Amino acid sequence: MNHLRRYRIFLAIVAVDLVILAVRPAVGVQIFRQSWQIVLQMLSILPPVFLLLGLLDVWVPRETVMRYVGERSGLLGTTLSIVLGAAAAGPLYGAFPIAQTMARKGASYFNIIVFLGAWSTLKIPMFLFELSALGTSFALTRWAVNVVGIIGLAWLVNRLMPEADRQILARADVSPPGGAPGAARAAGNPAAGSGPDSGPGPGRWARRRPRKKPGQ
Amino acid sequence: MSTTLLYALAFGGLGLSYLKDPARTRQAVRKALGALNNILPEFLVVLGLVGLMLTFLSPEVIGRVVGSGSGWLGMILASIVGSITLIPGFVAFPLAASLLDRGAGAAQIALFISTLMMVGVVTFPLETRYFGRREALLRNGLAYGWSFIVAAIVGWVVTR
């Protein structure tokens, strides 16, 4: 039952799709066709990304990540975050799990948001496409303005995020699989770190800050 | 192309890892599967929402909305459509180019492209699950506002 509960929003959407399919078959078929395209798109990026993150988790020491993109990595860390994001391919949702692993390994929050911004809008393959489709002055201006903007936005987000909320990213799924999603989302769940599935990364985070999220 | 590269990288790494330390590799795979299983509900929600969105906001509909009005109303509409939609670049850029050819303003197109890339309404549940509500609201809200500045600058440079 718990398993079904986790998927209740998805199942509700599928129910809506089915109703549309029954009332307007042509539109319904179109929905399922489009959804299938997204399934393929997700399959083309998510399995290898999660596999690589698993490998990174067990092989790359926390100290290495901290040195390159941690709190004291300075300009090098931010530059590296931009390069990493810009070299990427694929939609923004592919960056979220990477950001989480970065957080668990000690990357600074500022650099993570920079990485997210770079992934969303500075991707080199996209830029080349934009260059040919919309012209040099359009694409170049947008790219250059966004390099500045992404750093500025990350600075703002970093400033405006309370410490407790920043911790969410590193331990967003420390509850054992199959548990109620609410338990994982309640940021201050102290029992989460002792679950059977908690690796050294999330466990460390959860142990260090068993603090309650204000306002919850 | 990048998919092949990504898969080659992942399975190459997996093979190397297994040669070095099978136990550790099993641990890595367990972690990968656990993480994927954990976030799967939210990814499926994104999948469902995008499927619906793509059906009702087809490229023609997007083109009509973004290319139609000018002035503030046109800008607001372009930014809303850009924020809601999640379409790949190889669909978005030719669409934007054809709109420019048909006389749409560069600022408006820049606003559409910018919000399309930076603001994610359909991925909001996923971002919230990973980063928490506050980050998702902050990042998307700030990116939305920022897109108007980008649009103003690009519009000024291109039409100069």
PDB file of C-alpha atoms in Angstrom, chain B:
ATOM      1  CA  MET B   1      25.566  10.640 -29.599  1.00  0.00           C
ATOM      2  CA  SER B   2      25.843  11.936 -26.039  1.00  0.00           C
ATOM      3  CA  THR B   3      23.625   9.077 -24.878  1.00  0.00           C
ATOM      4  CA  THR B   4      26.050   6.513 -26.290  1.00  0.00           C
ATOM      5  CA  LEU B   5      28.918   8.366 -24.646  1.00  0.00           C
ATOM      6  CA  LEU B   6      27.106   8.499 -21.314  1.00  0.00           C
ATOM      7  CA  TYR B   7      26.263   4.786 -21.381  1.00  0.00           C
ATOM      8  CA  ALA B   8      29.808   3.894 -22.488  1.00  0.00           C
ATOM      9  CA  LEU B   9      31.196   5.979 -19.631  1.00  0.00           C
ATOM     10  CA  ALA B  10      28.860   4.415 -17.082  1.00  0.00           C
ATOM     11  CA  PHE B  11      29.412   0.803 -18.116  1.00  0.00           C
ATOM     12  CA  GLY B  12      33.126   1.332 -18.744  1.00  0.00           C
ATOM     13  CA  GLY B  13      33.412   2.749 -15.245  1.00  0.00           C
ATOM     14  CA  LEU B  14      31.361  -0.126 -13.887  1.00  0.00           C
ATOM     15  CA  GLY B  15      33.672  -2.690 -15.531  1.00  0.00           C
ATOM     16  CA  LEU B  16      36.817  -0.963 -14.294  1.00  0.00           C
ATOM     17  CA  SER B  17      35.362  -0.672 -10.828  1.00  0.00           C
ATOM     18  CA  TYR B  18      34.449  -4.352 -10.782  1.00  0.00           C
ATOM     19  CA  LEU B  19      37.968  -5.364 -11.784  1.00  0.00           C
ATOM     20  CA  LYS B  20      39.371  -3.292  -8.947  1.00  0.00           C
ATOM     21  CA  ASP B  21      36.915  -4.162  -6.211  1.00  0.00           C
ATOM     22  CA  PRO B  22      33.778  -6.278  -6.788  1.00  0.00           C
ATOM     23  CA  ALA B  23      32.352  -5.684  -3.323  1.00  0.00           C
ATOM     24  CA  ARG B  24      32.641  -1.938  -3.627  1.00  0.00           C
ATOM     25  CA  THR B  25      31.116  -2.076  -7.083  1.00  0.00           C
ATOM     26  CA  ARG B  26      28.119  -3.978  -5.769  1.00  0.00           C
ATOM     27  CA  GLN B  27      27.760  -1.269  -3.142  1.00  0.00           C
ATOM     28  CA  ALA B  28      27.858   1.404  -5.863  1.00  0.00           C
ATOM     29  CA  VAL B  29      25.161  -0.357  -7.878  1.00  0.00           C
ATOM     30  CA  ARG B  30      23.028  -0.773  -4.764  1.00  0.00           C
ATOM     31  CA  LYS B  31      23.354   2.930  -4.061  1.00  0.00           C
ATOM     32  CA  ALA B  32      22.489   3.839  -7.643  1.00  0.00           C
ATOM     33  CA  LEU B  33      19.387   1.631  -7.626  1.00  0.00           C
ATOM     34  CA  GLY B  34      18.350   2.905  -4.205  1.00  0.00           C
ATOM     35  CA  ALA B  35      18.660   6.541  -5.250  1.00  0.00           C
ATOM     36  CA  LEU B  36      16.767   5.925  -8.478  1.00  0.00           C
ATOM     37  CA  ASN B  37      14.010   3.987  -6.729  1.00  0.00           C
ATOM     38  CA  ASN B  38      13.702   6.713  -4.141  1.00  0.00           C
ATOM     39  CA  ILE B  39      13.157   9.535  -6.599  1.00  0.00           C
ATOM     40  CA  LEU B  40      11.208   7.564  -9.213  1.00  0.00           C
ATOM     41  CA  PRO B  41       7.757   8.828  -8.113  1.00  0.00           C
ATOM     42  CA  GLU B  42       8.787  12.450  -8.683  1.00  0.00           C
ATOM     43  CA  PHE B  43      10.369  11.648 -12.040  1.00  0.00           C
ATOM     44  CA  LEU B  44       7.173   9.923 -13.110  1.00  0.00           C
ATOM     45  CA  VAL B  45       5.173  13.009 -12.106  1.00  0.00           C
ATOM     46  CA  VAL B  46       7.434  15.104 -14.351  1.00  0.00           C
ATOM     47  CA  LEU B  47       6.921  12.543 -17.110  1.00  0.00           C
ATOM     48  CA  GLY B  48       3.148  12.741 -16.764  1.00  0.00           C
ATOM     49  CA  LEU B  49       3.075  16.529 -16.635  1.00  0.00           C
ATOM     50  CA  VAL B  50       5.360  16.919 -19.650  1.00  0.00           C
ATOM     51  CA  GLY B  51       3.248  14.460 -21.636  1.00  0.00           C
ATOM     52  CA  LEU B  52       0.149  16.560 -20.957  1.00  0.00           C
ATOM     53  CA  MET B  53       1.973  19.842 -21.514  1.00  0.00           C
ATOM     54  CA  LEU B  54       3.445  18.782 -24.876  1.00  0.00           C
ATOM     55  CA  THR B  55       0.014  17.726 -26.092  1.00  0.00           C
ATOM     56  CA  PHE B  56      -1.796  20.925 -25.229  1.00  0.00           C
ATOM     57  CA  LEU B  57       1.126  23.290 -25.832  1.00  0.00           C
ATOM     58  CA  SER B  58       2.237  22.008 -29.209  1.00  0.00           C
ATOM     59  CA  PRO B  59       4.857  24.007 -31.124  1.00  0.00           C
ATOM     60  CA  GLU B  60       2.046  25.622 -33.154  1.00  0.00           C
ATOM     61  CA  VAL B  61       0.221  26.765 -30.038  1.00  0.00           C
ATOM     62  CA  ILE B  62       3.458  28.034 -28.479  1.00  0.00           C
ATOM     63  CA  GLY B  63       4.263  29.862 -31.704  1.00  0.00           C
ATOM     64  CA  ARG B  64       0.844  31.506 -31.804  1.00  0.00           C
ATOM     65  CA  VAL B  65       1.088  32.681 -28.190  1.00  0.00           C
ATOM     66  CA  VAL B  66       4.722  33.813 -28.216  1.00  0.00           C
ATOM     67  CA  GLY B  67       4.597  35.356 -31.668  1.00  0.00           C
ATOM     68  CA  SER B  68       1.296  37.131 -31.244  1.00  0.00           C
ATOM     69  CA  GLY B  69       1.180  40.135 -28.968  1.00  0.00           C
ATOM     70  CA  SER B  70       3.742  42.813 -28.480  1.00  0.00           C
ATOM     71  CA  GLY B  71       4.251  45.128 -25.551  1.00  0.00           C
ATOM     72  CA  TRP B  72       3.917  44.041 -21.958  1.00  0.00           C
ATOM     73  CA  LEU B  73       1.100  41.563 -22.495  1.00  0.00           C
ATOM     74  CA  GLY B  74       3.104  39.781 -25.188  1.00  0.00           C
ATOM     75  CA  MET B  75       6.139  39.686 -22.926  1.00  0.00           C
ATOM     76  CA  ILE B  76       4.203  38.275 -19.996  1.00  0.00           C
ATOM     77  CA  LEU B  77       2.599  35.623 -22.210  1.00  0.00           C
ATOM     78  CA  ALA B  78       5.974  34.631 -23.686  1.00  0.00           C
ATOM     79  CA  SER B  79       7.454  34.283 -20.201  1.00  0.00           C
ATOM     80  CA  ILE B  80       4.544  32.189 -18.931  1.00  0.00           C
ATOM     81  CA  VAL B  81       4.669  29.840 -21.919  1.00  0.00           C
ATOM     82  CA  GLY B  82       8.466  29.590 -21.552  1.00  0.00           C
ATOM     83  CA  SER B  83       8.172  28.736 -17.866  1.00  0.00           C
ATOM     84  CA  ILE B  84       5.551  26.039 -18.311  1.00  0.00           C
ATOM     85  CA  THR B  85       6.982  24.333 -21.354  1.00  0.00           C
ATOM     86  CA  LEU B  86       9.848  21.905 -21.315  1.00  0.00           C
ATOM     87  CA  ILE B  87      10.898  21.293 -24.892  1.00  0.00           C
ATOM     88  CA  PRO B  88      14.336  20.325 -26.171  1.00  0.00           C
ATOM     89  CA  GLY B  89      16.564  22.844 -27.937  1.00  0.00           C
ATOM     90  CA  PHE B  90      16.234  21.193 -31.323  1.00  0.00           C
ATOM     91  CA  VAL B  91      12.518  22.013 -31.227  1.00  0.00           C
ATOM     92  CA  ALA B  92      12.781  25.379 -29.467  1.00  0.00           C
ATOM     93  CA  PHE B  93      15.462  27.098 -31.552  1.00  0.00           C
ATOM     94  CA  PRO B  94      13.994  26.476 -35.011  1.00  0.00           C
ATOM     95  CA  LEU B  95      10.609  27.543 -33.620  1.00  0.00           C
ATOM     96  CA  ALA B  96      12.154  30.731 -32.224  1.00  0.00           C
ATOM     97  CA  ALA B  97      13.955  31.382 -35.502  1.00  0.00           C
ATOM     98  CA  SER B  98      10.750  31.062 -37.513  1.00  0.00           C
ATOM     99  CA  LEU B  99       9.002  33.444 -35.102  1.00  0.00           C
ATOM    100  CA  LEU B 100      11.800  35.992 -35.526  1.00  0.00           C
ATOM    101  CA  ASP B 101      11.471  35.656 -39.301  1.00  0.00           C
ATOM    102  CA  ARG B 102       7.771  36.355 -39.008  1.00  0.00           C
ATOM    103  CA  GLY B 103       8.491  39.582 -37.192  1.00  0.00           C
ATOM    104  CA  ALA B 104       8.388  38.715 -33.494  1.00  0.00           C
ATOM    105  CA  GLY B 105      10.504  40.951 -31.284  1.00  0.00           C
ATOM    106  CA  ALA B 106      13.972  39.756 -30.298  1.00  0.00           C
ATOM    107  CA  ALA B 107      13.321  40.649 -26.655  1.00  0.00           C
ATOM    108  CA  GLN B 108      10.203  38.526 -26.597  1.00  0.00           C
ATOM    109  CA  ILE B 109      12.005  35.556 -28.130  1.00  0.00           C
ATOM    110  CA  ALA B 110      14.916  35.973 -25.715  1.00  0.00           C
ATOM    111  CA  LEU B 111      12.412  36.001 -22.855  1.00  0.00           C
ATOM    112  CA  PHE B 112      10.787  32.824 -24.126  1.00  0.00           C
ATOM    113  CA  ILE B 113      14.123  31.017 -24.569  1.00  0.00           C
ATOM    114  CA  SER B 114      15.434  32.229 -21.228  1.00  0.00           C
ATOM    115  CA  THR B 115      12.397  31.188 -19.183  1.00  0.00           C
ATOM    116  CA  LEU B 116      12.219  27.933 -21.133  1.00  0.00           C
ATOM    117  CA  MET B 117      15.717  27.029 -20.003  1.00  0.00           C
ATOM    118  CA  MET B 118      15.876  28.474 -16.501  1.00  0.00           C
ATOM    119  CA  VAL B 119      12.351  28.251 -15.092  1.00  0.00           C
ATOM    120  CA  GLY B 120      10.801  24.829 -14.643  1.00  0.00           C
ATOM    121  CA  VAL B 121       7.165  24.636 -13.601  1.00  0.00           C
ATOM    122  CA  VAL B 122       6.687  20.973 -14.533  1.00  0.00           C
ATOM    123  CA  THR B 123       9.957  20.004 -12.842  1.00  0.00           C
ATOM    124  CA  PHE B 124       9.033  21.975  -9.720  1.00  0.00           C
ATOM    125  CA  PRO B 125       7.887  18.898  -7.703  1.00  0.00           C
ATOM    126  CA  LEU B 126      11.161  17.174  -8.520  1.00  0.00           C
ATOM    127  CA  GLU B 127      13.272  20.192  -7.612  1.00  0.00           C
ATOM    128  CA  THR B 128      11.308  20.572  -4.377  1.00  0.00           C
ATOM    129  CA  ARG B 129      11.978  16.956  -3.461  1.00  0.00           C
ATOM    130  CA  TYR B 130      15.717  17.401  -3.967  1.00  0.00           C
ATOM    131  CA  PHE B 131      16.308  20.977  -2.813  1.00  0.00           C
ATOM    132  CA  GLY B 132      13.289  21.797  -0.680  1.00  0.00           C
ATOM    133  CA  ARG B 133      10.476  24.218  -1.398  1.00  0.00           C
ATOM    134  CA  ARG B 134      12.371  27.335  -0.488  1.00  0.00           C
ATOM    135  CA  GLU B 135      15.201  26.762  -2.953  1.00  0.00           C
ATOM    136  CA  ALA B 136      12.801  25.786  -5.713  1.00  0.00           C
ATOM    137  CA  LEU B 137      10.734  28.941  -5.180  1.00  0.00           C
ATOM    138  CA  LEU B 138      13.792  31.171  -4.874  1.00  0.00           C
ATOM    139  CA  ARG B 139      15.707  29.814  -7.839  1.00  0.00           C
ATOM    140  CA  ASN B 140      12.741  29.711 -10.188  1.00  0.00           C
ATOM    141  CA  GLY B 141      11.416  33.084  -9.027  1.00  0.00           C
ATOM    142  CA  LEU B 142      14.764  34.827  -9.362  1.00  0.00           C
ATOM    143  CA  ALA B 143      15.397  33.162 -12.728  1.00  0.00           C
ATOM    144  CA  TYR B 144      11.987  34.371 -13.918  1.00  0.00           C
ATOM    145  CA  GLY B 145      12.783  37.962 -12.978  1.00  0.00           C
ATOM    146  CA  TRP B 146      16.287  37.688 -14.388  1.00  0.00           C
ATOM    147  CA  SER B 147      14.896  36.522 -17.732  1.00  0.00           C
ATOM    148  CA  PHE B 148      13.284  39.932 -18.227  1.00  0.00           C
ATOM    149  CA  ILE B 149      16.677  41.626 -17.783  1.00  0.00           C
ATOM    150  CA  VAL B 150      18.247  39.200 -20.270  1.00  0.00           C
ATOM    151  CA  ALA B 151      15.419  39.913 -22.687  1.00  0.00           C
ATOM    152  CA  ALA B 152      15.900  43.678 -22.397  1.00  0.00           C
ATOM    153  CA  ILE B 153      19.646  43.436 -23.025  1.00  0.00           C
ATOM    154  CA  VAL B 154      19.363  40.957 -25.912  1.00  0.00           C
ATOM    155  CA  GLY B 155      16.552  43.003 -27.476  1.00  0.00           C
ATOM    156  CA  TRP B 156      18.644  46.149 -27.233  1.00  0.00           C
ATOM    157  CA  VAL B 157      21.781  44.543 -28.694  1.00  0.00           C
ATOM    158  CA  VAL B 158      20.024  42.745 -31.545  1.00  0.00           C
ATOM    159  CA  THR B 159      17.837  45.642 -32.751  1.00  0.00           C
ATOM    160  CA  ARG B 160      20.522  48.300 -32.330  1.00  0.00           C
TER     161      ARG B 160
END
